[in-house]
mmCIF file of C-alpha atoms in Angstrom:
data_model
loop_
_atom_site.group_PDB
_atom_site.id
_atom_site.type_symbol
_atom_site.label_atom_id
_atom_site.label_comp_id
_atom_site.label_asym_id
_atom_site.label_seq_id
_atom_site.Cartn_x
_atom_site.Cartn_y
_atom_site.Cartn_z
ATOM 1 C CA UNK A 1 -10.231 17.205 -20.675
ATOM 2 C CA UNK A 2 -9.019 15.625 -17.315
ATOM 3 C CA UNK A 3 -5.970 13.649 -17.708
ATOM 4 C CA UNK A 4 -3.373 11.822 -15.146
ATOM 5 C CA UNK A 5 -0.747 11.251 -16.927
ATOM 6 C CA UNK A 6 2.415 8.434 -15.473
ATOM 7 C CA UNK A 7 5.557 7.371 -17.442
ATOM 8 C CA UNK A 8 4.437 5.215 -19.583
ATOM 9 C CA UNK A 9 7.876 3.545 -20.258
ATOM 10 C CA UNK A 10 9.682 1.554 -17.702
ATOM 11 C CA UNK A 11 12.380 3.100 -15.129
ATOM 12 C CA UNK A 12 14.941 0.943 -15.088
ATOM 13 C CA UNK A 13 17.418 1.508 -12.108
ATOM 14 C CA UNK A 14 20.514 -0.066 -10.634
ATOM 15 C CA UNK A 15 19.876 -1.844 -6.473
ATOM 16 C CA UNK A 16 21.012 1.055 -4.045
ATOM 17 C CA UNK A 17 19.565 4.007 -6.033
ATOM 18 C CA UNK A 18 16.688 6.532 -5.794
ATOM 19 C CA UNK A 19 13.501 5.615 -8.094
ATOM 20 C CA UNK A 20 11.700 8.303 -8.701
ATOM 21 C CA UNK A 21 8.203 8.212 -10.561
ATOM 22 C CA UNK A 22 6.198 11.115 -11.532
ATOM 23 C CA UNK A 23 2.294 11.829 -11.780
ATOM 24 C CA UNK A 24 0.906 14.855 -13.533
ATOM 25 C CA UNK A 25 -2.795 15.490 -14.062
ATOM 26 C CA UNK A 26 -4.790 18.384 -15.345
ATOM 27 C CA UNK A 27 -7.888 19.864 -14.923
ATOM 28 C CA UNK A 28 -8.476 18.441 -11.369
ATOM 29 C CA UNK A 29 -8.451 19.834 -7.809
ATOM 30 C CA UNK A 30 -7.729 16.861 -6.001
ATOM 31 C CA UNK A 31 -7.784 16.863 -2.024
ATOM 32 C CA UNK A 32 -5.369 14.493 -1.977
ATOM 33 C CA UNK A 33 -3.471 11.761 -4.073
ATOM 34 C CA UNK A 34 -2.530 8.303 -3.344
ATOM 35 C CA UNK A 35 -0.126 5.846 -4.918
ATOM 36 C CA UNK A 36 -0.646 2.400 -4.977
ATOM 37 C CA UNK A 37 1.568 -0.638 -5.717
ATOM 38 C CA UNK A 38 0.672 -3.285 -8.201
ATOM 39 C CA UNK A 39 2.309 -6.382 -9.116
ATOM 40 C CA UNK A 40 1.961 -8.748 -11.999
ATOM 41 C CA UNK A 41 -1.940 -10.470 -11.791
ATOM 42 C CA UNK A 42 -2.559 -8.820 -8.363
ATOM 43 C CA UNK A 43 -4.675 -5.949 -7.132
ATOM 44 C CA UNK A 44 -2.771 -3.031 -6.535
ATOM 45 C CA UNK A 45 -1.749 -2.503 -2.475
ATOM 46 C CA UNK A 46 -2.205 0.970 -0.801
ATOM 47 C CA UNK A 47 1.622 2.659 -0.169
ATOM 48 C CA UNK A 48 1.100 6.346 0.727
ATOM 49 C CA UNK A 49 -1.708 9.115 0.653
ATOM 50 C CA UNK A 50 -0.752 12.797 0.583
ATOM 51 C CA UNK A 51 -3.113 15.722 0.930
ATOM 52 C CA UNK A 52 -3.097 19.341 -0.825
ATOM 53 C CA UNK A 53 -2.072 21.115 2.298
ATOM 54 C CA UNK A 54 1.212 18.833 2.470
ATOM 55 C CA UNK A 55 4.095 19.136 0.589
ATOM 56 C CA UNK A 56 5.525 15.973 1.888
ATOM 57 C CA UNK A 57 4.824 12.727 3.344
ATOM 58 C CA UNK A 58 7.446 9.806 4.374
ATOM 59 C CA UNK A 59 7.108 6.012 5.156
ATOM 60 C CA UNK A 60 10.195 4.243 5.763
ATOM 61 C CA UNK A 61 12.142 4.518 2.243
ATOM 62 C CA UNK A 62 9.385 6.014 0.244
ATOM 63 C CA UNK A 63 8.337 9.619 -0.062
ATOM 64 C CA UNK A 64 6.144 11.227 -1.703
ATOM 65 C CA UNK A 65 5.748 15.109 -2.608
ATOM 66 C CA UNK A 66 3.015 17.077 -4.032
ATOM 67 C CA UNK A 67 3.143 20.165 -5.563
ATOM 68 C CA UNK A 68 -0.602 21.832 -6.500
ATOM 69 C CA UNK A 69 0.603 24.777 -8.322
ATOM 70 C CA UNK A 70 2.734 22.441 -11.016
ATOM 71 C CA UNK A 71 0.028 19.471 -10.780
ATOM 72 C CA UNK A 72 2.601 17.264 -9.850
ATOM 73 C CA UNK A 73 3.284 14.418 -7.467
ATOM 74 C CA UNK A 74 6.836 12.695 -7.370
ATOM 75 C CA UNK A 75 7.043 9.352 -5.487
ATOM 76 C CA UNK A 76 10.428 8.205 -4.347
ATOM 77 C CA UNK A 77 12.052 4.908 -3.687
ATOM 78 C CA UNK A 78 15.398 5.946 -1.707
ATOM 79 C CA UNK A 79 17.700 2.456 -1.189
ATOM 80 C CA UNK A 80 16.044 0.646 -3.811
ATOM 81 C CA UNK A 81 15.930 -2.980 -4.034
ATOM 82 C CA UNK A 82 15.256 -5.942 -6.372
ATOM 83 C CA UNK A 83 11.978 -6.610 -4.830
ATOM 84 C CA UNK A 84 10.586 -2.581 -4.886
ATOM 85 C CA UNK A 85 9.945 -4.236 -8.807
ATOM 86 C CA UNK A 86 6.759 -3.372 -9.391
ATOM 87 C CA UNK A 87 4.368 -0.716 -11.353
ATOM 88 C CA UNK A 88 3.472 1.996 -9.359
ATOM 89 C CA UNK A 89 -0.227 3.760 -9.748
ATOM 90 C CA UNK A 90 -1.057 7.151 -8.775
ATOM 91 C CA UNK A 91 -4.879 8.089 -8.103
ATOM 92 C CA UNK A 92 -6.361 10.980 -7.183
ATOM 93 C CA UNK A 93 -10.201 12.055 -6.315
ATOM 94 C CA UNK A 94 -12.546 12.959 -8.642
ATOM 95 C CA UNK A 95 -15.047 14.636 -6.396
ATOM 96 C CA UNK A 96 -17.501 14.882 -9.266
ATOM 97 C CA UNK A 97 -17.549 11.326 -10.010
ATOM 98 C CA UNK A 98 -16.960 10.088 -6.009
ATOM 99 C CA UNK A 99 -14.362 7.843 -7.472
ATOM 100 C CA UNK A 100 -10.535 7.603 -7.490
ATOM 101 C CA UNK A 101 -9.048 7.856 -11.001
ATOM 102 C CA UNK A 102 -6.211 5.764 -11.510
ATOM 103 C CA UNK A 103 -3.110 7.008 -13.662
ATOM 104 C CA UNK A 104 -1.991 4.244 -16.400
ATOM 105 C CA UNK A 105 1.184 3.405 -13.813
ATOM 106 C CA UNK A 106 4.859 3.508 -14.304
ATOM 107 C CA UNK A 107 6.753 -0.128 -14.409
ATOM 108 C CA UNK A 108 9.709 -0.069 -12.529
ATOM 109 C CA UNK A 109 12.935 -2.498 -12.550
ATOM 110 C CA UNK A 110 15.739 -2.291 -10.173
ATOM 111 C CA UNK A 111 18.636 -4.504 -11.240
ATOM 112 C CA UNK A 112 20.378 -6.623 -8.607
ATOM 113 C CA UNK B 1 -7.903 -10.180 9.527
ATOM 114 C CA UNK B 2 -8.832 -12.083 6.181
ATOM 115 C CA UNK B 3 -8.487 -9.845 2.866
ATOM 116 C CA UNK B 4 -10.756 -8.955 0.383
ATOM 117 C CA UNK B 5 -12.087 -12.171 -1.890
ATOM 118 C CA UNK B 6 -13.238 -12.634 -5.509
ATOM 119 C CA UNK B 7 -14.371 -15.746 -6.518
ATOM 120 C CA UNK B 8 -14.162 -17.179 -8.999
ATOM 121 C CA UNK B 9 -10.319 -15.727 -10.233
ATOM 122 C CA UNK B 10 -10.643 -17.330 -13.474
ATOM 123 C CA UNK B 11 -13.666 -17.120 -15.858
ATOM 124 C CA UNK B 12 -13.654 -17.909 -19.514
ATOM 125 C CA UNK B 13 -16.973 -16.861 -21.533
ATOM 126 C CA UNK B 14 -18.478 -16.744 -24.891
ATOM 127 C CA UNK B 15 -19.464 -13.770 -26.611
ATOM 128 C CA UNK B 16 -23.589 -13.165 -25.794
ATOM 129 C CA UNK B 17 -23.606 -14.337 -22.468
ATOM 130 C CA UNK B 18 -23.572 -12.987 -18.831
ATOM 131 C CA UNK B 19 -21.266 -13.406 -16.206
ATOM 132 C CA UNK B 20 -21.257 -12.341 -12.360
ATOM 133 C CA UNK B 21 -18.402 -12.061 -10.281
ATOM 134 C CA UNK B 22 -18.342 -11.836 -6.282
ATOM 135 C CA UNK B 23 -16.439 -9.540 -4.249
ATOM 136 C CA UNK B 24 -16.347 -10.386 -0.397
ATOM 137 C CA UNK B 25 -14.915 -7.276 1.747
ATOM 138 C CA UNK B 26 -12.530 -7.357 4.680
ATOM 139 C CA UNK B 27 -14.884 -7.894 7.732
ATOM 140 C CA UNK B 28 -16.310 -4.555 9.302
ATOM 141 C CA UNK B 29 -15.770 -2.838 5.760
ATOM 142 C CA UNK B 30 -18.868 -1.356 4.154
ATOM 143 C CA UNK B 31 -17.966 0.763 1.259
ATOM 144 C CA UNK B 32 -17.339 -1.519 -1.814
ATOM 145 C CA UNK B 33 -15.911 -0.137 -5.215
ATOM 146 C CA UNK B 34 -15.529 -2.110 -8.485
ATOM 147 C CA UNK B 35 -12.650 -1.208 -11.280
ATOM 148 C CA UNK B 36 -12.427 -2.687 -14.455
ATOM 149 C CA UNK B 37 -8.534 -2.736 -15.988
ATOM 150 C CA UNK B 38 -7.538 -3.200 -19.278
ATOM 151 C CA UNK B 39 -3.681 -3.278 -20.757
ATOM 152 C CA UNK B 40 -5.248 -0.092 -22.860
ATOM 153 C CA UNK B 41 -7.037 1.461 -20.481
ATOM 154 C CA UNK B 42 -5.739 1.113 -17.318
ATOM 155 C CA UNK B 43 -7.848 1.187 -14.269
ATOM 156 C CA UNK B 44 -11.349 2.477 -14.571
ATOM 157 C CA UNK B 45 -13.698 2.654 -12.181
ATOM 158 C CA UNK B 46 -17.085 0.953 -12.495
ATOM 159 C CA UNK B 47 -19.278 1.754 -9.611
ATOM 160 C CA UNK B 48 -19.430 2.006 -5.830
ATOM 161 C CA UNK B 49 -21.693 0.699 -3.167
ATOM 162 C CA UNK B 50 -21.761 1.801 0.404
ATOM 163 C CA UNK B 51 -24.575 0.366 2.842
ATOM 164 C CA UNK B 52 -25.961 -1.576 0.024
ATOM 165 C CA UNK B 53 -26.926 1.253 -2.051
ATOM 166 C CA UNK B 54 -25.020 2.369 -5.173
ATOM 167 C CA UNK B 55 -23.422 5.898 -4.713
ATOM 168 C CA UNK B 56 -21.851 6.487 -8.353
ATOM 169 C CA UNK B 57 -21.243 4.943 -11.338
ATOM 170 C CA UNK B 58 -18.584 5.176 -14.093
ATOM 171 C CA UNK B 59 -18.987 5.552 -17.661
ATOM 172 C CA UNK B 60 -20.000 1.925 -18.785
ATOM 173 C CA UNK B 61 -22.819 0.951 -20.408
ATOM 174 C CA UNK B 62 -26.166 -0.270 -18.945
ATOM 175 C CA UNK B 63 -24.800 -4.033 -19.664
ATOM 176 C CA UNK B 64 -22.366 -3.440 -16.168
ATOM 177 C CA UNK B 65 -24.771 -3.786 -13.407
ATOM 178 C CA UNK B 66 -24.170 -4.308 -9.911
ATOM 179 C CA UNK B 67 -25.441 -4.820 -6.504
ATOM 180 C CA UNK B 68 -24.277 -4.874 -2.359
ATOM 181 C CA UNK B 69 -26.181 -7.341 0.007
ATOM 182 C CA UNK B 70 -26.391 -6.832 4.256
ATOM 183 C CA UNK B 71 -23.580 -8.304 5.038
ATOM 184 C CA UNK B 72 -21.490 -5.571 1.938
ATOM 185 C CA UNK B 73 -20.514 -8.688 -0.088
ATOM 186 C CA UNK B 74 -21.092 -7.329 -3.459
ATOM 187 C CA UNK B 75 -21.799 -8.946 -6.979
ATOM 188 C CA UNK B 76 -21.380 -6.987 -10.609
ATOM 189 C CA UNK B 77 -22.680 -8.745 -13.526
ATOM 190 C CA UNK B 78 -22.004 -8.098 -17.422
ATOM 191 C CA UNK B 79 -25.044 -8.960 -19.872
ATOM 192 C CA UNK B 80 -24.138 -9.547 -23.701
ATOM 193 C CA UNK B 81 -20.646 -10.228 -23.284
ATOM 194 C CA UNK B 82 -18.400 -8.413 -25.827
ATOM 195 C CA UNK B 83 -14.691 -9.612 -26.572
ATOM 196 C CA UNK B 84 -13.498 -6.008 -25.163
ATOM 197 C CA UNK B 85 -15.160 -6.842 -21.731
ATOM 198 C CA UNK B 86 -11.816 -9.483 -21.328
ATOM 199 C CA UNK B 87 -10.208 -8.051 -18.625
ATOM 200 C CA UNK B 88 -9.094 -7.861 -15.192
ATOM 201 C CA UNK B 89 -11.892 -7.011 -12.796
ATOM 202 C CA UNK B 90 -11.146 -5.411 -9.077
ATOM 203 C CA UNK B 91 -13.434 -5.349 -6.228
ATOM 204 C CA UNK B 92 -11.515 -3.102 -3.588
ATOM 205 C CA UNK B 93 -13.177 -1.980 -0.121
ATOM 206 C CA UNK B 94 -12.986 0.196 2.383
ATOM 207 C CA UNK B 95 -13.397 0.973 6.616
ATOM 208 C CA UNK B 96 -15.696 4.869 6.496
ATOM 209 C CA UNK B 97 -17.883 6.385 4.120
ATOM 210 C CA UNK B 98 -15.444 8.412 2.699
ATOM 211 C CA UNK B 99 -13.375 8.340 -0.127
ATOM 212 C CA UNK B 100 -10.201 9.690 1.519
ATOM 213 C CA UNK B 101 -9.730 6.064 2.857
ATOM 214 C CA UNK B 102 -7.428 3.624 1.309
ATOM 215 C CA UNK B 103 -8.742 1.046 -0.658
ATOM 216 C CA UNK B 104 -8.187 -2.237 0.122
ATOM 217 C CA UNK B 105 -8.189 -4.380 -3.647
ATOM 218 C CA UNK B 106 -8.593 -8.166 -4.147
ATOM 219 C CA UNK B 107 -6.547 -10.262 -6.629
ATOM 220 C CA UNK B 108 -9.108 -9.884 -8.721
ATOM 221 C CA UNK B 109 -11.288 -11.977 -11.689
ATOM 222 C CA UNK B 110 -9.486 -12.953 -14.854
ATOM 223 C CA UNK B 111 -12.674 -12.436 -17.564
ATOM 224 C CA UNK B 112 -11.687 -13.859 -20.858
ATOM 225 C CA UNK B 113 -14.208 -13.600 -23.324
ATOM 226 C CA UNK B 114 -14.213 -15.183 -26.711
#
């Protein structure tokens, strides 16, 4: 069956540090995979979108990295601060079904 | 440029009865999606709308309906209302017809239903 699988558990990091979430699915060929942002009763905001042909895509302190042959897609917060708290969604394509499917998200913490 | 709005955010409901939330897009934006999320479930997508016809649908029963007027403002409704239809509901848009685009989401409608 077709899973995306995220952390379930929070990351909890100290200020200053590297976050970094991961995303594995199975049994999809996505084109491409986005991340999203999401923050307590709010509708998740668009962060970064990374296609199969690219192994790597920056804005400002994030970056994210996608690797096709592992099914894998690592999203890092470099410099991380109180306010990148948040959970973090991945979602990629399902061409099938025209519609993005959404990974469960990872809940992240960065103490001050 | 104004966001995408839901009205209303809150809605409380009794089990049996129908409800229909509204989902206004950001301005020039014709594709519309709908997600439902749940703490167990996550985000799942509903259905989609592009130039007011509906393009795909997710795996919810006939009770989820929904449609897209003109102007790509977009209503779903929910017959028979079941307690595990309480739940967040997301209306997100976006520019093309093509699902490559970001989507922009709204704050969404708080559906309690007891």
């Amino acid at each position: 069956s077709q899973k995306i699988e995220q952390n379930s558990e929070a990351l909890n990091i100290q200020e200053g540090k590297t976050a970094t979430l991961t995303c594995n699915y199975t049994n999809y060929s996505p084109a491409y995979l986005q991340w999203y942002r999401q923050d307590p009763g709010r509708g998740p905001v668009f962060l970064l979108l990374i296609r199969e042909n690219e192994k790597e895509k920056r804005k400002e302190r994030l970056k994210v990295t996608f690797d096709t042959t592992l099914k894998q897609s690592l999203f890092h917060i470099t410099a991380s601060q109180p306010a990148d708290s948040a959970t973090y969604l991945c979602a990629l394509l399902d061409t099938g079904r025209r519609a993005l499917t959404f990974g469960s998200g990872t809940r992240l913490q960065v103490q001050p | 440029k104004a966001g995408v709005t839901q009205t209303p955010r809150y809605l409380i409901k009794t089990r049996g009865q129908q409800v229909t939330l509204s989902c206004s897009p950001i301005s020039g934006h014709r594709s519309v999606s709908w997600y439902q999320q749940t703490p167990g479930q996550g985000l799942q997508f509903l259905f989609e709308y592009f130039s007011e016809t509906q393009r795909n649908k997710g795996n919810f029963p006939g009770r989820f309906s929904g449609r897209q007027f003109s102007n790509s403002r977009s209503e779903m409704n929910v017959s028979t209302l079941e307690l595990g239809d309480s739940a967040l509901y997301l209306c997100a848009s976006s520019l093309r017809d093509t699902l490559e685009d970001e989507q922009y989401f709204g704050p969404g409608t708080r559906l309690t239903v007891t």
